[in-house]
Amino acid sequence: RRPAAALRKATEEELAAQSRRQREVALPRQTEPAAGTTIACPLYSGPGFGKAGAKYTELHAINLHSPYQGLPEPPTATLQQFSLRRLRLLAGSAQWASMQVNLNYLLSIDPDTLLWAWRRNAGEHPKGRPAGGWEAPHMELRGHFLGHYLSACAMTWASTNHSVLDGRMRYV
């Protein structure tokens, strides 16, 4: 029988050898896409999205100039988080147009409709009318969408500084 320390040393040596073997194995060469290869991406895929009437933009595939060999180099820099308030989309771009669709959708929702179940559960007289679908009064998930709505309003407000969204968040 070998002592526990000798077993640990043997295990460490085996792991080191396995790691060396993994570094020595080159991964298969990445093939470059054929000339003119494109990827079709929808300009919008939010509420009401339908493939039949969707508009697509073409993105050209990226050519890989060197094959990936072995393990990647360790990162030399780190990503830093930043506030959405520091980001502005270019007016007229596909991303800006998509954001406008989302903004219009959020503005089309009546907060009193989303608050209907919450007010009824609190014993208050609800304003407006109850929502349908998952927010219908008889559904177990009623009230659930309000959190999603507030998150969407907060992120869109941070990107647009739209005063109506700010007012709606404060109202809710």
Tab-separated table of C-alpha atoms in Angstrom:
chain	number	residue	atom	x	y	z
A	1	ARG	CA	0.000	0.000	0.000
A	2	ARG	CA	1.175	3.493	-0.864
A	3	PRO	CA	0.718	6.291	1.676
A	4	ALA	CA	-1.984	8.913	1.023
A	5	ALA	CA	0.624	11.611	0.247
A	6	ALA	CA	2.138	9.435	-2.493
A	7	LEU	CA	-1.342	8.812	-3.961
A	8	ARG	CA	-2.041	12.572	-3.995
A	9	LYS	CA	1.304	13.231	-5.735
A	10	ALA	CA	0.554	10.544	-8.334
A	11	THR	CA	-2.890	12.014	-8.970
A	12	GLU	CA	-1.443	15.532	-9.384
A	13	GLU	CA	1.148	14.212	-11.848
A	14	GLU	CA	-1.578	12.386	-13.836
A	15	LEU	CA	-3.679	15.559	-14.020
A	16	ALA	CA	-0.670	17.587	-15.180
A	17	ALA	CA	0.101	15.008	-17.887
A	18	GLN	CA	-3.538	15.015	-19.030
A	19	SER	CA	-3.504	18.812	-19.218
A	20	ARG	CA	-0.293	18.716	-21.321
A	21	ARG	CA	-1.879	16.200	-23.715
A	22	GLN	CA	-4.975	18.397	-24.110
A	23	ARG	CA	-2.832	21.419	-24.997
A	24	GLU	CA	-0.904	19.414	-27.580
A	25	VAL	CA	-4.035	18.302	-29.448
A	26	ALA	CA	-4.878	20.851	-32.129
A	27	LEU	CA	-8.545	21.370	-32.791
A	28	PRO	CA	-9.740	20.911	-36.378
A	29	ARG	CA	-9.124	23.824	-38.729
A	30	GLN	CA	-12.103	26.136	-39.080
A	31	THR	CA	-13.174	26.395	-42.689
A	32	GLU	CA	-13.766	29.791	-44.190
A	33	PRO	CA	-17.302	30.469	-45.433
A	34	ALA	CA	-17.848	30.470	-49.149
A	35	ALA	CA	-17.664	33.858	-50.844
A	36	GLY	CA	-20.973	35.680	-50.562
A	37	THR	CA	-22.239	33.645	-47.596
A	38	THR	CA	-24.840	35.607	-45.662
A	39	ILE	CA	-26.982	35.140	-42.602
A	40	ALA	CA	-30.548	36.511	-42.665
A	41	CYS	CA	-31.625	38.154	-39.416
A	42	PRO	CA	-35.098	39.598	-38.798
A	43	LEU	CA	-35.222	43.353	-38.205
A	44	TYR	CA	-37.892	42.788	-35.552
A	45	SER	CA	-39.053	39.683	-33.716
A	46	GLY	CA	-41.146	41.047	-30.843
A	47	PRO	CA	-44.911	40.962	-30.224
A	48	GLY	CA	-46.872	40.309	-33.386
A	49	PHE	CA	-43.851	38.843	-35.192
A	50	GLY	CA	-44.730	36.603	-38.112
A	51	LYS	CA	-42.224	34.958	-40.441
A	52	ALA	CA	-44.452	35.487	-43.491
A	53	GLY	CA	-44.425	39.299	-43.340
A	54	ALA	CA	-41.056	39.741	-41.631
A	55	LYS	CA	-38.355	41.957	-43.087
A	56	TYR	CA	-34.839	40.587	-42.946
A	57	THR	CA	-31.397	42.125	-43.193
A	58	GLU	CA	-28.404	40.231	-44.488
A	59	LEU	CA	-25.217	39.940	-42.478
A	60	HIS	CA	-22.099	38.717	-44.246
A	61	ALA	CA	-20.291	35.792	-42.656
A	62	ILE	CA	-16.982	36.447	-40.943
A	63	ASN	CA	-13.875	34.936	-42.529
A	64	LEU	CA	-11.589	33.247	-40.037
A	65	HIS	CA	-8.049	34.123	-41.168
A	66	SER	CA	-6.218	31.767	-38.842
A	67	PRO	CA	-7.245	28.369	-37.538
A	68	TYR	CA	-7.913	27.913	-33.856
A	69	GLN	CA	-5.060	25.848	-32.430
A	70	GLY	CA	-4.842	24.609	-28.858
A	71	LEU	CA	-5.992	26.554	-25.835
A	72	PRO	CA	-6.792	30.268	-26.165
A	73	GLU	CA	-4.562	32.901	-24.673
A	74	PRO	CA	-5.735	34.214	-21.310
A	75	PRO	CA	-7.692	37.472	-21.598
A	76	THR	CA	-5.636	40.633	-21.396
A	77	ALA	CA	-8.551	42.888	-20.491
A	78	THR	CA	-11.885	42.525	-18.760
A	79	LEU	CA	-15.322	43.646	-19.855
A	80	GLN	CA	-16.754	46.513	-17.886
A	81	GLN	CA	-20.445	46.940	-17.197
A	82	PHE	CA	-21.978	50.245	-18.227
A	83	SER	CA	-25.328	51.933	-17.816
A	84	LEU	CA	-27.927	51.823	-20.595
A	85	ARG	CA	-28.190	55.591	-20.119
A	86	ARG	CA	-24.748	55.861	-21.783
A	87	LEU	CA	-25.940	54.036	-24.904
A	88	ARG	CA	-27.867	55.629	-27.749
A	89	LEU	CA	-28.898	53.841	-30.936
A	90	LEU	CA	-28.437	55.636	-34.235
A	91	ALA	CA	-31.750	57.121	-35.410
A	92	GLY	CA	-32.960	55.315	-38.494
A	93	SER	CA	-30.932	52.134	-37.857
A	94	ALA	CA	-32.661	48.749	-37.754
A	95	GLN	CA	-31.973	48.508	-34.008
A	96	TRP	CA	-33.436	51.966	-33.408
A	97	ALA	CA	-36.558	51.008	-35.411
A	98	SER	CA	-36.934	47.855	-33.333
A	99	MET	CA	-36.606	49.899	-30.140
A	100	GLN	CA	-39.341	52.243	-31.403
A	101	VAL	CA	-41.664	49.265	-31.916
A	102	ASN	CA	-40.970	48.153	-28.322
A	103	LEU	CA	-41.489	51.697	-27.040
A	104	ASN	CA	-44.821	51.996	-28.858
A	105	TYR	CA	-45.901	48.616	-27.470
A	106	LEU	CA	-45.095	49.693	-23.902
A	107	LEU	CA	-46.961	52.961	-24.423
A	108	SER	CA	-49.999	51.065	-25.748
A	109	ILE	CA	-50.474	49.233	-22.436
A	110	ASP	CA	-52.741	50.891	-19.883
A	111	PRO	CA	-51.131	50.653	-16.412
A	112	ASP	CA	-54.579	50.562	-14.776
A	113	THR	CA	-55.305	47.379	-16.734
A	114	LEU	CA	-52.137	45.781	-15.340
A	115	LEU	CA	-52.941	47.024	-11.825
A	116	TRP	CA	-56.551	45.757	-11.949
A	117	ALA	CA	-55.832	42.383	-10.270
A	118	TRP	CA	-53.460	43.947	-7.732
A	119	ARG	CA	-56.081	46.480	-6.649
A	120	ARG	CA	-58.822	43.844	-6.454
A	121	ASN	CA	-56.587	41.571	-4.347
A	122	ALA	CA	-55.915	44.525	-2.014
A	123	GLY	CA	-59.659	45.064	-1.561
A	124	GLU	CA	-59.701	48.327	-3.531
A	125	HIS	CA	-62.054	49.217	-6.340
A	126	PRO	CA	-60.038	48.520	-9.536
A	127	LYS	CA	-59.835	51.238	-12.178
A	128	GLY	CA	-60.136	50.415	-15.853
A	129	ARG	CA	-60.896	46.919	-17.056
A	130	PRO	CA	-59.168	43.612	-16.298
A	131	ALA	CA	-56.605	42.336	-18.764
A	132	GLY	CA	-57.025	39.065	-20.588
A	133	GLY	CA	-54.757	36.065	-21.124
A	134	TRP	CA	-52.478	35.323	-18.201
A	135	GLU	CA	-53.648	38.533	-16.509
A	136	ALA	CA	-57.341	37.519	-16.565
A	137	PRO	CA	-58.997	37.631	-13.102
A	138	HIS	CA	-59.483	33.834	-12.976
A	139	MET	CA	-55.867	32.965	-13.873
A	140	GLU	CA	-53.346	31.897	-11.234
A	141	LEU	CA	-50.605	34.007	-12.876
A	142	ARG	CA	-52.526	37.283	-12.813
A	143	GLY	CA	-50.288	40.165	-11.817
A	144	HIS	CA	-47.168	38.338	-13.011
A	145	PHE	CA	-46.709	40.406	-16.176
A	146	LEU	CA	-46.479	43.661	-14.216
A	147	GLY	CA	-42.872	42.881	-13.224
A	148	HIS	CA	-41.942	42.235	-16.844
A	149	TYR	CA	-43.663	45.469	-17.859
A	150	LEU	CA	-41.769	47.489	-15.236
A	151	SER	CA	-38.430	45.947	-16.271
A	152	ALA	CA	-39.111	46.687	-19.931
A	153	CYS	CA	-40.156	50.262	-19.087
A	154	ALA	CA	-37.020	50.795	-16.975
A	155	MET	CA	-34.655	49.510	-19.666
A	156	THR	CA	-36.407	51.419	-22.443
A	157	TRP	CA	-36.517	54.586	-20.343
A	158	ALA	CA	-32.774	54.229	-19.639
A	159	SER	CA	-32.154	53.995	-23.392
A	160	THR	CA	-34.580	56.732	-24.491
A	161	ASN	CA	-35.197	58.984	-21.459
A	162	HIS	CA	-38.874	58.959	-22.543
A	163	SER	CA	-40.774	61.015	-19.960
A	164	VAL	CA	-44.077	59.107	-20.354
A	165	LEU	CA	-42.358	55.845	-19.387
A	166	ASP	CA	-40.859	57.538	-16.336
A	167	GLY	CA	-44.334	58.734	-15.336
A	168	ARG	CA	-45.822	55.266	-15.801
A	169	MET	CA	-43.158	53.606	-13.680
A	170	ARG	CA	-43.779	56.128	-10.906
A	171	TYR	CA	-47.547	55.618	-11.233
A	172	VAL	CA	-47.260	51.836	-10.870
